[in-house]
């Protein structure tokens, strides 16, 4: 017999399961899989309570998480200006589906500039992953 991952009760009748094989009672209408960590939990805006609590809500809060990424890239490619790339947080309406970061470009004549936009509330580990990916886009187009 299956057991609910949320309330630990035996499940009889209808239930929901995640790609990780976790099951939960159909009575947990607000439950689902956290978009950040993948756990089954009662969610607020597709986030579990721990991910919501540790989420980054300001650009100033994101900046310290970019430093290890920039340092690692610098150790592999040499001096750059990635620390000058603006980092901004935007609401969920700005992204489609499971997307949580993007690089916005501007070009004036032969001068390029970029800005990295992250989904507000992104947990630190996901922020670093997204920053590494977006900085790579910048390096592929323009070597700052």
PDB file of C-alpha atoms in Angstrom:
ATOM      1  CA  UNK A   1       0.000   0.000   0.000  1.00  0.00           C
ATOM      2  CA  UNK A   2       1.234   3.484  -0.843  1.00  0.00           C
ATOM      3  CA  UNK A   3       1.949   6.064   1.874  1.00  0.00           C
ATOM      4  CA  UNK A   4       1.469   9.820   1.508  1.00  0.00           C
ATOM      5  CA  UNK A   5       4.824  11.668   1.414  1.00  0.00           C
ATOM      6  CA  UNK A   6       3.216  14.614   3.237  1.00  0.00           C
ATOM      7  CA  UNK A   7       1.065  13.156   6.030  1.00  0.00           C
ATOM      8  CA  UNK A   8       2.456   9.604   6.096  1.00  0.00           C
ATOM      9  CA  UNK A   9      -1.090   8.157   5.953  1.00  0.00           C
ATOM     10  CA  UNK A  10      -1.880   5.095   3.861  1.00  0.00           C
ATOM     11  CA  UNK A  11      -3.306   6.126   0.512  1.00  0.00           C
ATOM     12  CA  UNK A  12      -6.494   4.508  -0.696  1.00  0.00           C
ATOM     13  CA  UNK A  13      -8.205   5.757  -3.791  1.00  0.00           C
ATOM     14  CA  UNK A  14      -6.891   8.668  -5.820  1.00  0.00           C
ATOM     15  CA  UNK A  15      -3.387   9.989  -5.345  1.00  0.00           C
ATOM     16  CA  UNK A  16      -0.801  12.061  -7.191  1.00  0.00           C
ATOM     17  CA  UNK A  17       2.822  11.138  -7.773  1.00  0.00           C
ATOM     18  CA  UNK A  18       5.884  13.045  -8.873  1.00  0.00           C
ATOM     19  CA  UNK A  19       8.572  12.057 -11.384  1.00  0.00           C
ATOM     20  CA  UNK A  20      10.671  11.094  -8.345  1.00  0.00           C
ATOM     21  CA  UNK A  21       8.049   8.507  -7.384  1.00  0.00           C
ATOM     22  CA  UNK A  22       6.781  10.365  -4.301  1.00  0.00           C
ATOM     23  CA  UNK A  23       3.052  10.066  -3.727  1.00  0.00           C
ATOM     24  CA  UNK A  24       0.578  12.242  -1.889  1.00  0.00           C
ATOM     25  CA  UNK A  25      -3.122  12.135  -1.068  1.00  0.00           C
ATOM     26  CA  UNK A  26      -5.563  13.858  -3.361  1.00  0.00           C
ATOM     27  CA  UNK A  27      -6.793  15.710  -0.247  1.00  0.00           C
ATOM     28  CA  UNK A  28      -3.611  17.843  -0.334  1.00  0.00           C
ATOM     29  CA  UNK A  29      -4.923  20.183  -3.026  1.00  0.00           C
ATOM     30  CA  UNK A  30      -2.085  22.716  -2.564  1.00  0.00           C
ATOM     31  CA  UNK A  31       0.618  20.050  -2.719  1.00  0.00           C
ATOM     32  CA  UNK A  32       2.968  19.502  -5.581  1.00  0.00           C
ATOM     33  CA  UNK A  33       6.583  19.338  -6.553  1.00  0.00           C
ATOM     34  CA  UNK A  34       8.692  22.384  -5.661  1.00  0.00           C
ATOM     35  CA  UNK A  35      10.027  24.015  -8.829  1.00  0.00           C
ATOM     36  CA  UNK A  36      13.387  24.566  -7.104  1.00  0.00           C
ATOM     37  CA  UNK A  37      14.302  21.528  -5.009  1.00  0.00           C
ATOM     38  CA  UNK A  38      11.849  18.959  -6.377  1.00  0.00           C
ATOM     39  CA  UNK A  39      10.455  17.874  -3.014  1.00  0.00           C
ATOM     40  CA  UNK A  40       6.783  17.138  -2.501  1.00  0.00           C
ATOM     41  CA  UNK A  41       5.314  19.777  -0.238  1.00  0.00           C
ATOM     42  CA  UNK A  42       2.429  22.129   0.272  1.00  0.00           C
ATOM     43  CA  UNK A  43       3.412  24.910  -2.090  1.00  0.00           C
ATOM     44  CA  UNK A  44       3.125  28.667  -2.387  1.00  0.00           C
ATOM     45  CA  UNK A  45       3.688  29.836  -5.969  1.00  0.00           C
ATOM     46  CA  UNK A  46       5.299  26.487  -6.885  1.00  0.00           C
ATOM     47  CA  UNK A  47       7.827  26.777  -4.018  1.00  0.00           C
ATOM     48  CA  UNK A  48       8.092  24.831  -0.764  1.00  0.00           C
ATOM     49  CA  UNK A  49       8.517  26.704   2.527  1.00  0.00           C
ATOM     50  CA  UNK A  50      12.301  26.112   2.839  1.00  0.00           C
ATOM     51  CA  UNK A  51      12.946  27.364  -0.711  1.00  0.00           C
ATOM     52  CA  UNK A  52      10.682  30.370  -0.143  1.00  0.00           C
ATOM     53  CA  UNK A  53      12.498  31.188   3.112  1.00  0.00           C
ATOM     54  CA  UNK A  54      15.968  31.043   1.534  1.00  0.00           C
ATOM     55  CA  UNK A  55      14.970  32.708  -1.725  1.00  0.00           C
ATOM     56  CA  UNK A  56      16.782  35.790  -2.994  1.00  0.00           C
ATOM     57  CA  UNK A  57      14.448  38.751  -3.405  1.00  0.00           C
ATOM     58  CA  UNK A  58      16.788  41.651  -4.286  1.00  0.00           C
ATOM     59  CA  UNK A  59      19.620  42.179  -6.746  1.00  0.00           C
ATOM     60  CA  UNK A  60      21.868  43.055  -3.799  1.00  0.00           C
ATOM     61  CA  UNK A  61      21.149  39.633  -2.278  1.00  0.00           C
ATOM     62  CA  UNK A  62      22.084  37.896  -5.563  1.00  0.00           C
ATOM     63  CA  UNK A  63      25.397  39.693  -6.137  1.00  0.00           C
ATOM     64  CA  UNK A  64      27.417  37.767  -3.474  1.00  0.00           C
ATOM     65  CA  UNK A  65      26.419  34.489  -5.154  1.00  0.00           C
ATOM     66  CA  UNK A  66      27.869  35.699  -8.446  1.00  0.00           C
ATOM     67  CA  UNK A  67      31.357  36.155  -6.972  1.00  0.00           C
ATOM     68  CA  UNK A  68      32.346  32.447  -6.834  1.00  0.00           C
ATOM     69  CA  UNK A  69      31.030  31.973 -10.374  1.00  0.00           C
ATOM     70  CA  UNK A  70      32.977  34.967 -11.698  1.00  0.00           C
ATOM     71  CA  UNK A  71      36.112  33.861  -9.816  1.00  0.00           C
ATOM     72  CA  UNK A  72      35.875  30.383 -11.321  1.00  0.00           C
ATOM     73  CA  UNK A  73      35.376  31.777 -14.828  1.00  0.00           C
ATOM     74  CA  UNK A  74      38.261  34.211 -14.338  1.00  0.00           C
ATOM     75  CA  UNK A  75      40.550  31.349 -13.285  1.00  0.00           C
ATOM     76  CA  UNK A  76      39.779  29.611 -16.590  1.00  0.00           C
ATOM     77  CA  UNK A  77      39.540  32.501 -19.076  1.00  0.00           C
ATOM     78  CA  UNK A  78      41.539  35.290 -17.472  1.00  0.00           C
ATOM     79  CA  UNK A  79      40.581  38.886 -16.697  1.00  0.00           C
ATOM     80  CA  UNK A  80      37.103  39.997 -17.700  1.00  0.00           C
ATOM     81  CA  UNK A  81      34.412  42.475 -16.753  1.00  0.00           C
ATOM     82  CA  UNK A  82      31.658  40.055 -15.738  1.00  0.00           C
ATOM     83  CA  UNK A  83      31.416  41.763 -12.350  1.00  0.00           C
ATOM     84  CA  UNK A  84      30.011  44.801 -14.193  1.00  0.00           C
ATOM     85  CA  UNK A  85      27.067  42.901 -15.693  1.00  0.00           C
ATOM     86  CA  UNK A  86      23.856  44.107 -14.014  1.00  0.00           C
ATOM     87  CA  UNK A  87      21.880  41.426 -12.172  1.00  0.00           C
ATOM     88  CA  UNK A  88      18.168  42.064 -11.777  1.00  0.00           C
ATOM     89  CA  UNK A  89      15.265  40.109 -10.359  1.00  0.00           C
ATOM     90  CA  UNK A  90      11.944  39.975 -12.177  1.00  0.00           C
ATOM     91  CA  UNK A  91       8.532  38.513 -11.422  1.00  0.00           C
ATOM     92  CA  UNK A  92       7.314  35.151 -12.707  1.00  0.00           C
ATOM     93  CA  UNK A  93       5.215  36.758 -15.464  1.00  0.00           C
ATOM     94  CA  UNK A  94       8.429  37.631 -17.343  1.00  0.00           C
ATOM     95  CA  UNK A  95       9.459  34.003 -17.921  1.00  0.00           C
ATOM     96  CA  UNK A  96       7.856  31.066 -19.675  1.00  0.00           C
ATOM     97  CA  UNK A  97       7.447  27.566 -18.255  1.00  0.00           C
ATOM     98  CA  UNK A  98      10.338  26.379 -16.127  1.00  0.00           C
ATOM     99  CA  UNK A  99      12.637  29.224 -17.177  1.00  0.00           C
ATOM    100  CA  UNK A 100      14.143  31.221 -14.320  1.00  0.00           C
ATOM    101  CA  UNK A 101      16.908  33.284 -15.899  1.00  0.00           C
ATOM    102  CA  UNK A 102      17.754  35.062 -19.127  1.00  0.00           C
ATOM    103  CA  UNK A 103      20.315  37.388 -20.616  1.00  0.00           C
ATOM    104  CA  UNK A 104      19.012  40.598 -22.157  1.00  0.00           C
ATOM    105  CA  UNK A 105      21.186  42.205 -24.824  1.00  0.00           C
ATOM    106  CA  UNK A 106      21.598  45.732 -26.107  1.00  0.00           C
ATOM    107  CA  UNK A 107      23.713  46.752 -29.070  1.00  0.00           C
ATOM    108  CA  UNK A 108      24.533  50.303 -30.103  1.00  0.00           C
ATOM    109  CA  UNK A 109      26.810  50.445 -33.134  1.00  0.00           C
ATOM    110  CA  UNK A 110      29.655  48.097 -32.132  1.00  0.00           C
ATOM    111  CA  UNK A 111      29.115  48.371 -28.367  1.00  0.00           C
ATOM    112  CA  UNK A 112      27.317  45.515 -26.655  1.00  0.00           C
ATOM    113  CA  UNK A 113      25.907  45.389 -23.176  1.00  0.00           C
ATOM    114  CA  UNK A 114      24.085  42.671 -21.320  1.00  0.00           C
ATOM    115  CA  UNK A 115      21.935  42.268 -18.243  1.00  0.00           C
ATOM    116  CA  UNK A 116      21.108  39.038 -16.439  1.00  0.00           C
ATOM    117  CA  UNK A 117      17.548  38.684 -15.201  1.00  0.00           C
ATOM    118  CA  UNK A 118      16.696  36.098 -12.553  1.00  0.00           C
ATOM    119  CA  UNK A 119      13.333  35.017 -11.210  1.00  0.00           C
ATOM    120  CA  UNK A 120      12.699  36.742  -7.873  1.00  0.00           C
ATOM    121  CA  UNK A 121      12.791  34.342  -4.947  1.00  0.00           C
ATOM    122  CA  UNK A 122      15.352  32.060  -6.603  1.00  0.00           C
ATOM    123  CA  UNK A 123      17.245  29.969  -4.010  1.00  0.00           C
ATOM    124  CA  UNK A 124      21.018  30.579  -3.826  1.00  0.00           C
ATOM    125  CA  UNK A 125      22.065  27.238  -5.344  1.00  0.00           C
ATOM    126  CA  UNK A 126      19.768  27.771  -8.319  1.00  0.00           C
ATOM    127  CA  UNK A 127      20.999  31.367  -8.630  1.00  0.00           C
ATOM    128  CA  UNK A 128      24.613  30.223  -8.987  1.00  0.00           C
ATOM    129  CA  UNK A 129      23.638  27.606 -11.547  1.00  0.00           C
ATOM    130  CA  UNK A 130      21.670  30.185 -13.551  1.00  0.00           C
ATOM    131  CA  UNK A 131      24.427  32.810 -13.287  1.00  0.00           C
ATOM    132  CA  UNK A 132      27.044  30.370 -14.603  1.00  0.00           C
ATOM    133  CA  UNK A 133      24.795  29.583 -17.553  1.00  0.00           C
ATOM    134  CA  UNK A 134      23.973  33.229 -18.321  1.00  0.00           C
ATOM    135  CA  UNK A 135      27.579  34.429 -17.922  1.00  0.00           C
ATOM    136  CA  UNK A 136      28.534  31.733 -20.467  1.00  0.00           C
ATOM    137  CA  UNK A 137      26.044  33.275 -22.927  1.00  0.00           C
ATOM    138  CA  UNK A 138      27.742  36.626 -22.437  1.00  0.00           C
ATOM    139  CA  UNK A 139      31.194  35.138 -22.955  1.00  0.00           C
ATOM    140  CA  UNK A 140      30.074  33.386 -26.141  1.00  0.00           C
ATOM    141  CA  UNK A 141      28.773  36.604 -27.702  1.00  0.00           C
ATOM    142  CA  UNK A 142      31.000  39.334 -26.299  1.00  0.00           C
ATOM    143  CA  UNK A 143      34.215  38.833 -24.405  1.00  0.00           C
ATOM    144  CA  UNK A 144      33.891  41.596 -21.800  1.00  0.00           C
TER     145      UNK A 144
END
